[in-house]
Every structure is written in structure tokens, then in C-alpha cells.
Short mmCIF file of C-alpha atoms in Angstrom, two decimals:
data_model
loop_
_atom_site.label_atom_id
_atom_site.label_comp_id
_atom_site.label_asym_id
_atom_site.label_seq_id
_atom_site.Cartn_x
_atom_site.Cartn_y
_atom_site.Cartn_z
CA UNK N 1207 0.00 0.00 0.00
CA UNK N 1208 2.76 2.68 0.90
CA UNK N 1209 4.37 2.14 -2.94
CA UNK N 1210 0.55 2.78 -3.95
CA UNK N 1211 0.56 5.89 -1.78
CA UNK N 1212 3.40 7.47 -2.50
CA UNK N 1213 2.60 7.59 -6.28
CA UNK N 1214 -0.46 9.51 -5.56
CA UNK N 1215 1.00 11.89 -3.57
CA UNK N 1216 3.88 12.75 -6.53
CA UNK N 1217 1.01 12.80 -9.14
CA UNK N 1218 -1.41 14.94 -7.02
CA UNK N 1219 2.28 17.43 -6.12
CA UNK N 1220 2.89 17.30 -9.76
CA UNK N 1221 -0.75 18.42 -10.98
CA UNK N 1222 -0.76 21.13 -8.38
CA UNK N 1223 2.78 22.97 -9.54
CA UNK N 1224 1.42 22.75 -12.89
CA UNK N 1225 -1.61 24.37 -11.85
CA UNK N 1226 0.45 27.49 -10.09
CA UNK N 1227 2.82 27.80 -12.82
CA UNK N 1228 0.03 28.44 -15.49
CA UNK N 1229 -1.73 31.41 -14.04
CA UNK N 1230 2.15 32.77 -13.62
CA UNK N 1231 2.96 31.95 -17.54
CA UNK N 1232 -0.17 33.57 -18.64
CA UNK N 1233 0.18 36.62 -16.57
CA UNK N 1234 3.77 37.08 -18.64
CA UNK N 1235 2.39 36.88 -21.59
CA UNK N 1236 0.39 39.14 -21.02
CA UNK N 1237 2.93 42.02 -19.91
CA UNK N 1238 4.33 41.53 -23.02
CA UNK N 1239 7.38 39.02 -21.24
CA UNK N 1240 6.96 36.01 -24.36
CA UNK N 1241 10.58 34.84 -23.05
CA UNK N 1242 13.13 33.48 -25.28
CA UNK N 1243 16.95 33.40 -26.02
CA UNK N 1244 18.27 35.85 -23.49
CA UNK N 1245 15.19 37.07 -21.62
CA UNK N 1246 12.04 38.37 -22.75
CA UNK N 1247 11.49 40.47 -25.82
CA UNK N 1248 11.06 44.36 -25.33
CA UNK N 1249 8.57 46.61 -27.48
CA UNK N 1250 10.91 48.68 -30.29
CA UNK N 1251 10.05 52.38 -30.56
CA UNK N 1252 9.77 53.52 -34.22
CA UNK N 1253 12.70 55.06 -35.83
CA UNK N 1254 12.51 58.73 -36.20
CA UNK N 1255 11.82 60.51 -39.84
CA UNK N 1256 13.84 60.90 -42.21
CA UNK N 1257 13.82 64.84 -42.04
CA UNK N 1258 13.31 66.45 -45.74
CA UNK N 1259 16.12 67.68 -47.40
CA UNK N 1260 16.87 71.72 -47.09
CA UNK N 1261 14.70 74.11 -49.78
CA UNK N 1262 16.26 74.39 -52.79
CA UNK N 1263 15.77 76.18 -55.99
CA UNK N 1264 14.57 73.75 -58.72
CA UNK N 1265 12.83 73.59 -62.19
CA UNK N 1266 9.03 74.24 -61.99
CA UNK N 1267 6.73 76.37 -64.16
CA UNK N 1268 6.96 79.94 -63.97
CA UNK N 1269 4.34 82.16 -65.01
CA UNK N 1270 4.67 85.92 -64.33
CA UNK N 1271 2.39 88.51 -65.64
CA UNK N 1272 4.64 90.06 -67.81
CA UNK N 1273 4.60 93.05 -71.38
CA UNK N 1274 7.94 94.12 -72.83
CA UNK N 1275 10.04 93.07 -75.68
CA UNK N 1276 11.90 90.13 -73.80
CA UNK N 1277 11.49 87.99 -70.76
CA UNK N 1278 13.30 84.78 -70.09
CA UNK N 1279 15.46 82.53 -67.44
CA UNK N 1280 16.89 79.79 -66.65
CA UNK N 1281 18.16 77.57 -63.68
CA UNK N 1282 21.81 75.77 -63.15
CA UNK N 1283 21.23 72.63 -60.88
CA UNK N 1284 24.99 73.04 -59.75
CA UNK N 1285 25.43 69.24 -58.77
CA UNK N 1286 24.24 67.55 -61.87
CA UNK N 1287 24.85 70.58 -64.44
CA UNK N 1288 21.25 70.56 -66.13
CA UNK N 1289 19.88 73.59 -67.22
CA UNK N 1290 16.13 74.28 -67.60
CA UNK N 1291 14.08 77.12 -68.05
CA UNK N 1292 12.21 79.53 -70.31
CA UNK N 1293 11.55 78.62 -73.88
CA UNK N 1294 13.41 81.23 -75.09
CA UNK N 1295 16.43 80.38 -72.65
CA UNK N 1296 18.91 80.68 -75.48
CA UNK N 1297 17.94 83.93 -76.77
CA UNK N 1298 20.33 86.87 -75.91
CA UNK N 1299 19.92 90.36 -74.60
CA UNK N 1300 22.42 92.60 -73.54
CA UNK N 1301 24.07 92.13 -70.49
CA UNK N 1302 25.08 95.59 -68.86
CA UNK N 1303 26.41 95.71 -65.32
CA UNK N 1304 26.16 91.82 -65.18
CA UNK N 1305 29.51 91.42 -67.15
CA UNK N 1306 31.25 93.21 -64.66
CA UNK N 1307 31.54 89.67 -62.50
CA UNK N 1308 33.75 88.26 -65.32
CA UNK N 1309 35.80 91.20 -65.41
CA UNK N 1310 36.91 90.78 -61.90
CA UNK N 1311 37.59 87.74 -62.24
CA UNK N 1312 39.44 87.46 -65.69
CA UNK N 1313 41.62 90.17 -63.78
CA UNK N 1314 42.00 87.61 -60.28
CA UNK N 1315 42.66 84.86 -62.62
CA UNK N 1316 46.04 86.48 -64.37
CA UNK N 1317 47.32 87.50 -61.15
CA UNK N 1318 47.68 84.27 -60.08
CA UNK N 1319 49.86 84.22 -56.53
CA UNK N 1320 50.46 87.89 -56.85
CA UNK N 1321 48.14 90.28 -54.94
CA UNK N 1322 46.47 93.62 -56.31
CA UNK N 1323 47.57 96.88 -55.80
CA UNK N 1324 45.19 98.71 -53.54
CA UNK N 1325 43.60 100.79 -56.43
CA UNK N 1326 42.75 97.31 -58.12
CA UNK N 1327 41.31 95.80 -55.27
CA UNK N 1328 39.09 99.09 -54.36
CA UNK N 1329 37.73 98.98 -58.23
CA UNK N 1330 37.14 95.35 -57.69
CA UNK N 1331 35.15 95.93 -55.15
CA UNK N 1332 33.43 99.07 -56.33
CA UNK N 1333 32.60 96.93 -59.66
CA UNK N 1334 31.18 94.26 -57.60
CA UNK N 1335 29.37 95.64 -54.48
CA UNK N 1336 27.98 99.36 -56.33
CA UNK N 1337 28.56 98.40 -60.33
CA UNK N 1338 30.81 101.16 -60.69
CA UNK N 1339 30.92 101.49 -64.63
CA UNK N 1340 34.57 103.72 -63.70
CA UNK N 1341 35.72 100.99 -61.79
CA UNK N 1342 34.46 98.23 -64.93
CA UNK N 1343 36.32 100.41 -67.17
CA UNK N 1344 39.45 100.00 -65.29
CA UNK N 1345 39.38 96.36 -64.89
CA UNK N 1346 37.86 95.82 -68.56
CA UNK N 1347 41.28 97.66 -69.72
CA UNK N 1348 43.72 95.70 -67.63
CA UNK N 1349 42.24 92.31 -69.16
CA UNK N 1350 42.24 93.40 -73.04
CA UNK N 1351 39.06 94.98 -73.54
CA UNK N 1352 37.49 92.66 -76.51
CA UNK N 1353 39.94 90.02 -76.01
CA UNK N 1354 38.29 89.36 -72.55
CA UNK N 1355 34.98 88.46 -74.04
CA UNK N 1356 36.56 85.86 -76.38
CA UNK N 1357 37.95 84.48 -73.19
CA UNK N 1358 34.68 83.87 -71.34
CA UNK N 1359 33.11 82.43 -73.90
CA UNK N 1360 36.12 79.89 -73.98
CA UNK N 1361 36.64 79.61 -70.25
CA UNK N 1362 32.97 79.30 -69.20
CA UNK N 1363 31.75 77.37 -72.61
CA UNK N 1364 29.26 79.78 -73.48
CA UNK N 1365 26.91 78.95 -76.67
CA UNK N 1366 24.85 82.13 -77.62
CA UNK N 1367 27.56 84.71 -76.19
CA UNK N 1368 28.65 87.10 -78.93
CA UNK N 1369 30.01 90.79 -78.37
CA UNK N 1370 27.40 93.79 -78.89
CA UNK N 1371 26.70 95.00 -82.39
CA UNK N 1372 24.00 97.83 -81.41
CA UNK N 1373 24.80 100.55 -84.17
CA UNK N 1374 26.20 103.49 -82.80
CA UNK N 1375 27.67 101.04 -79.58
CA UNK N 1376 29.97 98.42 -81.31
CA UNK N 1377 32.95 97.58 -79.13
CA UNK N 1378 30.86 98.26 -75.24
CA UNK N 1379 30.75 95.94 -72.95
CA UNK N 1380 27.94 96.34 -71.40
CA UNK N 1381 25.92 95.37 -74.79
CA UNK N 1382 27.71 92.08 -75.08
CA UNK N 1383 24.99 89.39 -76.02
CA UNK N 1384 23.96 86.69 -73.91
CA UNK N 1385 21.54 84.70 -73.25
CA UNK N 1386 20.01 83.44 -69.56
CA UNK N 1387 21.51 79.97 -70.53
CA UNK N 1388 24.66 81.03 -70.90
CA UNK N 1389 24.47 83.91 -67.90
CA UNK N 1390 23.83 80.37 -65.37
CA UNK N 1391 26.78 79.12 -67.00
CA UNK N 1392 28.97 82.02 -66.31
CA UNK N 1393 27.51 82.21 -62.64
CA UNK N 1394 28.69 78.55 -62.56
CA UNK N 1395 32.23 79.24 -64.00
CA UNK N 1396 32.80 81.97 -61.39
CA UNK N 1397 31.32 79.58 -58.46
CA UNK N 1398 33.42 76.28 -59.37
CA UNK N 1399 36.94 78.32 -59.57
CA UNK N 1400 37.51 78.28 -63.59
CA UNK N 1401 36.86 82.17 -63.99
CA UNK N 1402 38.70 83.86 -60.83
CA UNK N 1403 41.06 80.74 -60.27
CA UNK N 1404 41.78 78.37 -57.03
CA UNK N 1405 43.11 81.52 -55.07
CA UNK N 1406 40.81 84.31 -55.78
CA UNK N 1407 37.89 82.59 -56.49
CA UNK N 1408 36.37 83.03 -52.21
CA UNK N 1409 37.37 86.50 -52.65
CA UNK N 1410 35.48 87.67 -55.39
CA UNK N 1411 32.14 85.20 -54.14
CA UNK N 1412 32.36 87.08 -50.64
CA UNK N 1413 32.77 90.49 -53.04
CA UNK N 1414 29.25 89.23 -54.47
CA UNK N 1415 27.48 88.22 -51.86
CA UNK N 1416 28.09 91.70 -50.67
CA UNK N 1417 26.44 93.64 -53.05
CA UNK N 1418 24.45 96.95 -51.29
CA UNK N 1419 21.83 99.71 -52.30
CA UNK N 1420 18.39 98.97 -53.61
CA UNK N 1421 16.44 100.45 -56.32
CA UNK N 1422 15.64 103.82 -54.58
CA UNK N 1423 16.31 107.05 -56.31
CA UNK N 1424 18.81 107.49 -53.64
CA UNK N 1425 21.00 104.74 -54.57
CA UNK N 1426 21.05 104.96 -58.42
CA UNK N 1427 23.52 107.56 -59.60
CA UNK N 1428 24.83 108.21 -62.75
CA UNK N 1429 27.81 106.07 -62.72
CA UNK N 1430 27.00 103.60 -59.92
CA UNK N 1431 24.12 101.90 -58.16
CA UNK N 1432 22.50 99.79 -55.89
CA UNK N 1433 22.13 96.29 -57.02
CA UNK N 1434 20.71 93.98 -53.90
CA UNK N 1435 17.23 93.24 -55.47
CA UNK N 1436 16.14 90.85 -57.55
CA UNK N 1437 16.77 86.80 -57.11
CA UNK N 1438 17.93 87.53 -53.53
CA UNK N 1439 14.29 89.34 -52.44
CA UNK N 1440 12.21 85.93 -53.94
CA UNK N 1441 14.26 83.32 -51.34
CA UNK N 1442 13.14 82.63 -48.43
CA UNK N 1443 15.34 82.88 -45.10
CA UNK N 1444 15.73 78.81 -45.12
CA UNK N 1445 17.41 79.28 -48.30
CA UNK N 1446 19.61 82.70 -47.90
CA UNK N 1447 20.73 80.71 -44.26
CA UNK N 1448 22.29 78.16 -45.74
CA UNK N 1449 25.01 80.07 -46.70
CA UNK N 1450 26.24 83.26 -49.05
CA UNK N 1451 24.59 84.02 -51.88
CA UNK N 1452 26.76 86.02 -54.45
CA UNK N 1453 24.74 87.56 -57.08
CA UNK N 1454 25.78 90.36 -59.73
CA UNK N 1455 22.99 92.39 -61.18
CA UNK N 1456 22.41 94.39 -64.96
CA UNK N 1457 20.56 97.59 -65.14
CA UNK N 1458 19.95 100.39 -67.53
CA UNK N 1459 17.47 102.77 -69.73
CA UNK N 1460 18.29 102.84 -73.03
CA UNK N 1461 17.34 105.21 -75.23
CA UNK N 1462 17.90 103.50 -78.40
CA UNK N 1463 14.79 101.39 -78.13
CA UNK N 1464 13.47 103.28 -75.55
CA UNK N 1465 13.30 99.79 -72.71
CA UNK N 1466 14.60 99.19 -69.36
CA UNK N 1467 17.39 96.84 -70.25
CA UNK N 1468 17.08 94.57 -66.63
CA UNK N 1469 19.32 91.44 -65.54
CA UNK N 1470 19.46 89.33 -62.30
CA UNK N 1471 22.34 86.37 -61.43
CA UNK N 1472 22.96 85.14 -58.67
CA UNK N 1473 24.47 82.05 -57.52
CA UNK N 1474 25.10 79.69 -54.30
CA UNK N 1475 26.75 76.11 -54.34
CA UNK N 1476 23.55 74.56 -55.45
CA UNK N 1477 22.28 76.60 -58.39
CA UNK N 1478 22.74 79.73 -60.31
CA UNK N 1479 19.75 81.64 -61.84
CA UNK N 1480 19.24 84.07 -64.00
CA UNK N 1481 16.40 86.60 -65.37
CA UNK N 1482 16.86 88.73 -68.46
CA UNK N 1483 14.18 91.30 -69.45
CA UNK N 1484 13.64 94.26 -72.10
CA UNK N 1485 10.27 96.02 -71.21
CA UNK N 1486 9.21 99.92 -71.94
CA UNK N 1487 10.66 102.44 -69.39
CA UNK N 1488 8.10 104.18 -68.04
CA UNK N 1489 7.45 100.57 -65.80
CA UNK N 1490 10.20 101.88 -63.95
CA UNK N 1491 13.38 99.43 -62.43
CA UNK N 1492 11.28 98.46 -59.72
CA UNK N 1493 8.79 96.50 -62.34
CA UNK N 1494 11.96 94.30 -63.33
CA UNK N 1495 13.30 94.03 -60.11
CA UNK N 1496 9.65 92.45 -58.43
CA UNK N 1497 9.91 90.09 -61.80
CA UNK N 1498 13.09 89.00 -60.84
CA UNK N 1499 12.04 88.14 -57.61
CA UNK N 1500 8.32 86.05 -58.48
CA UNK N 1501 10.52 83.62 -60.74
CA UNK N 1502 12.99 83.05 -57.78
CA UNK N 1503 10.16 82.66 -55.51
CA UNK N 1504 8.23 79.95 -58.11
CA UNK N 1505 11.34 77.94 -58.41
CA UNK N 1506 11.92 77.37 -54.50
CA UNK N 1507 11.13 73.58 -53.06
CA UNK N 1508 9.28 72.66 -51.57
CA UNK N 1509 6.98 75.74 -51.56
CA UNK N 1510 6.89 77.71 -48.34
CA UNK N 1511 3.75 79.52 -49.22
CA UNK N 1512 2.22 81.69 -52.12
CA UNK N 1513 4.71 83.09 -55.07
CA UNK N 1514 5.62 86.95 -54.89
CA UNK N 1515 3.27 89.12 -56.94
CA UNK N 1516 4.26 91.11 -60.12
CA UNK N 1517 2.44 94.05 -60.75
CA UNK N 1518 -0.41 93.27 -63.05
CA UNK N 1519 0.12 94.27 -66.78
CA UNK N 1520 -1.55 91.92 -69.72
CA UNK N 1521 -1.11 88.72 -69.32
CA UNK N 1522 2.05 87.03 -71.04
CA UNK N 1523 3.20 83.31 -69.85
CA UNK N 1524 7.21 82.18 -70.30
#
């Protein structure tokens, strides 16, 4: 009998642990504690966003309300080289005060090592910062007058550049032909170090992003001006943060066909855009300047909010 016994006992000790172990099991489970190699397993939090990349200018329509004789632009993605823009990107109009950015630099370029003499470096920053047209002439004689337009072309690879051929201006600068294609490439050619070479080339960028003076009365004189409007008034502060943006500007009334003869460049390490316009004079530099500034505002991305207004005039898309 005590054999008989005992056997009950271990089956009736063996049912009850396995009766005080389930509840225990189950309650585990149910915090989540399914066990396994090396303990339980633990709940994994989500990984965090990918956050979006910084704006950017890139291509997108562009439609600006726009009457005068020419309007076009075009965009430089600086990392993959592919330029887009306006129909009409290749057409040319005459550059003015924009040149003066090659000048300085075709000057930087031949110096190589050597430094400027202190009158060169004032008109290269007079040229630059208030578009001197003394301080152009100066530099535009030191490089070979003609011969430096022949060089851009070459240097930058410019398509549609020719020099001007107005009757009654052949041989000035300022009505050397190009076209907004070929203005992103120069932009470009400054940026990457071919125009102003490895040593000058921060100098004269830091020259640009320094441009002053607006479109006042005030600031235009008769042989300088302010030239910070444009491209730089249609970014956004996320995009002017992210570092300097140099930018060289072409203005004038001409009364040989009676227009406002307007160009904006500027340029950063991402892009380089350019606007070229010919519309009548009595719309006044402001008109050109605001235009300027809608197609910079239309390319940024992602879009921080409604495109900057042009003054309405008949209706013209580009």
C-alpha cells in the first residue's frame, strides 16, 4: 500500500505545480514578457523621420504677368549641371552691369599668386558691391578689352555669347549678347573656380554676396548703383541661411529702343539663376526688379507659401 501511496501523492504534487505555474505563464504573456533566447522580448520604438532635405531652388513652371520686348530665365542645378528654363532660354539680350563679375575675375585669374595693388582691389570691389561702370572700365582695360569676351566664352563654354553689335555702340561691354543659358553658366564658372582661379575665387564670391543699395532714387547715380534686389528678395530665409549668396545684377534705360534693359544672377553652391528682361521704361526698375524676384520665388522647393506678386500688366506666360 505505501508504494501505492506514495505515487499519488507525486502525481497529485505534480498536478498542483502545474496548476500554479500556469496562471504565472499567462500573466507574462500578457505584460508583453513572451521569453526566449536571453530574456524576454522588449517593445521597439519607431525610428525617427527621415527629415526632408533643405529648400532648394529647382525647375518648376513659372508664369509671371509680364509686357515688354523680352522675358526669359533659366536655372543651373549646380550638382548635376542641367539647365532648364524659359523657352526662349537661349535667346540673348544685352548684359550691362552683369559682365562686370567676369571682369573681376578674368583680372584675379592672371594675377595668379600675386596680390592687387590697392587701387585694383578698391575697383574690384566698387565693380562688384555698387557696379561702378569707372571701376568696370578700369578692370575691362587691364584684361584686353574685346579680347576678354573671347575668353569667357572659352573659359565658361558659353553657346549664344557674342560681343554687342548695337549701331552706334559696337565695341561696349555692357551690350555684349547673352543669353540666360549662358548667364547660369557664367555664374557657374565663377562659383566652381575656372573664372577667378583656385586663389581668388572666395574673394570675389564674398565680393558678391556683398552687393548693397536697392532700387531707390537714392541709390542709383549716374555712374554707380545699388544692385541687392532681384533673385535675392524671392528666397526665403531657409534658403539665404544656408550660406552666401553672391549675385551680380544688370541695369539700364536705353534710349535706343526706348526699354529698361534689366538682368538678375545670382548664384550659391547649389544653383545659379538668371532673369533677363527688355520692357518699356516708363514701368520703372522696380517692375523688373519684383519680376526678378516672383521667378525666384516659383522655383523654391518645396513651396513655403504663395509666389511673390508682379504688378499686373496683360497677361504674357514664359
Amino acid at each position: 500500500m505505501r508504494p501505492r501511496v506514495t505515487l499519488v501523492l507525486a502525481v497529485m504534487a505534480v498536478l498542483l505545480g502545474s496548476a500554479l505555474l500556469v496562471p504565472t505563464a499567462y500573466a507574462r504573456l500578457a505584460n508583453g514578457d513572451g521569453g526566449g533566447a536571453g530574456g524576454g522580448a522588449e517593445s521597439v520604438a519607431a525610428p525617427a523621420p527621415t527629415p526632408p532635405p533643405p529648400p532648394t531652388l529647382a525647375a518648376a513652371p513659372v508664369s509671371v504677368a509680364f509686357k515688354g520686348d523680352f522675358f526669359s530665365w533659366a536655372l543651373m542645378d549646380r550638382g548635376t549641371g542641367t539647365v532648364s528654363g524659359a523657352k526662349n532660354l537661349s535667346a540673348t539680350s544685352s548684359t550691362e552691369s552683369m559682365i562686370k563679375a567676369w571682369f573681376a575675375a578674368d583680372y584675379l585669374r592672371q594675377l595668379g599668386d600675386k596680390a592687387p595693388s590697392a587701387a585694383m582691389r578698391k575697383n574690384i570691389t566698387t565693380a562688384i558691391r555698387d557696379s561702378n561702370d569707372d571701376a568696370a572700365n578700369a578692370l575691362y582695360g587691364a584684361v584686353g578689352r574685346a579680347a576678354t569676351i573671347k575668353r569667357m566664352i572659352g573659359t565658361c563654354g558659353l553657346t549664344d555669347t557674342r560681343p554687342g553689335t548695337v549701331p552706334g555702340y559696337v565695341g561696349w561691354w555692357s551690350f555684349t549678347q547673352m543669353s540666360p543659358r549662358d548667364a547660369v553658366r557664367l555664374g557657374d564658372c565663377i562659383a566652381d573656380g575656372k573664372a577667378a582661379g583656385p586663389k581668388w575665387t572666395g574673394y570675389l564670391l564674398d565680393e558678391m554676396s556683398k552687393v548693397r543699395g536697392t532700387t531707390a532714387a537714392k541709390d542709383q547715380k549716374q555712374r554707380s548703383g545699388g544692385g541687392r534686389w532681384g533673385i535675392i528678395d524671392g528666397l526665403p530665409e531657409s534658403i539665404i541661411s544656408q550660406g552666401p549668396v553672391a549675385m551680380k545684377n544688370g541695369w539700364t534705360p536705353l534710349n535706343y529702343d526706348g526699354n529698361w534693359h534689366v538682368n538678375c544672377l545670382a548664384v550659391t553652391d547649389k544653383w545659379s539663376l538668371a532673369v533677363m528682361l527688355r520692357y518699356p521704361q516708363r514701368s520703372g526698375l522696380d517692375y523688373g526688379a519684383q519680376v526678378c524676384a516672383s521667378v525666384a520665388a516659383q522655383l523654391v522647393t518645396p513651396q513655403p507659401g504663395a509666389a511673390l506678386k508682379v504688378p499686373q500688366q496683360p497677361a504674357g506666360k514664359v
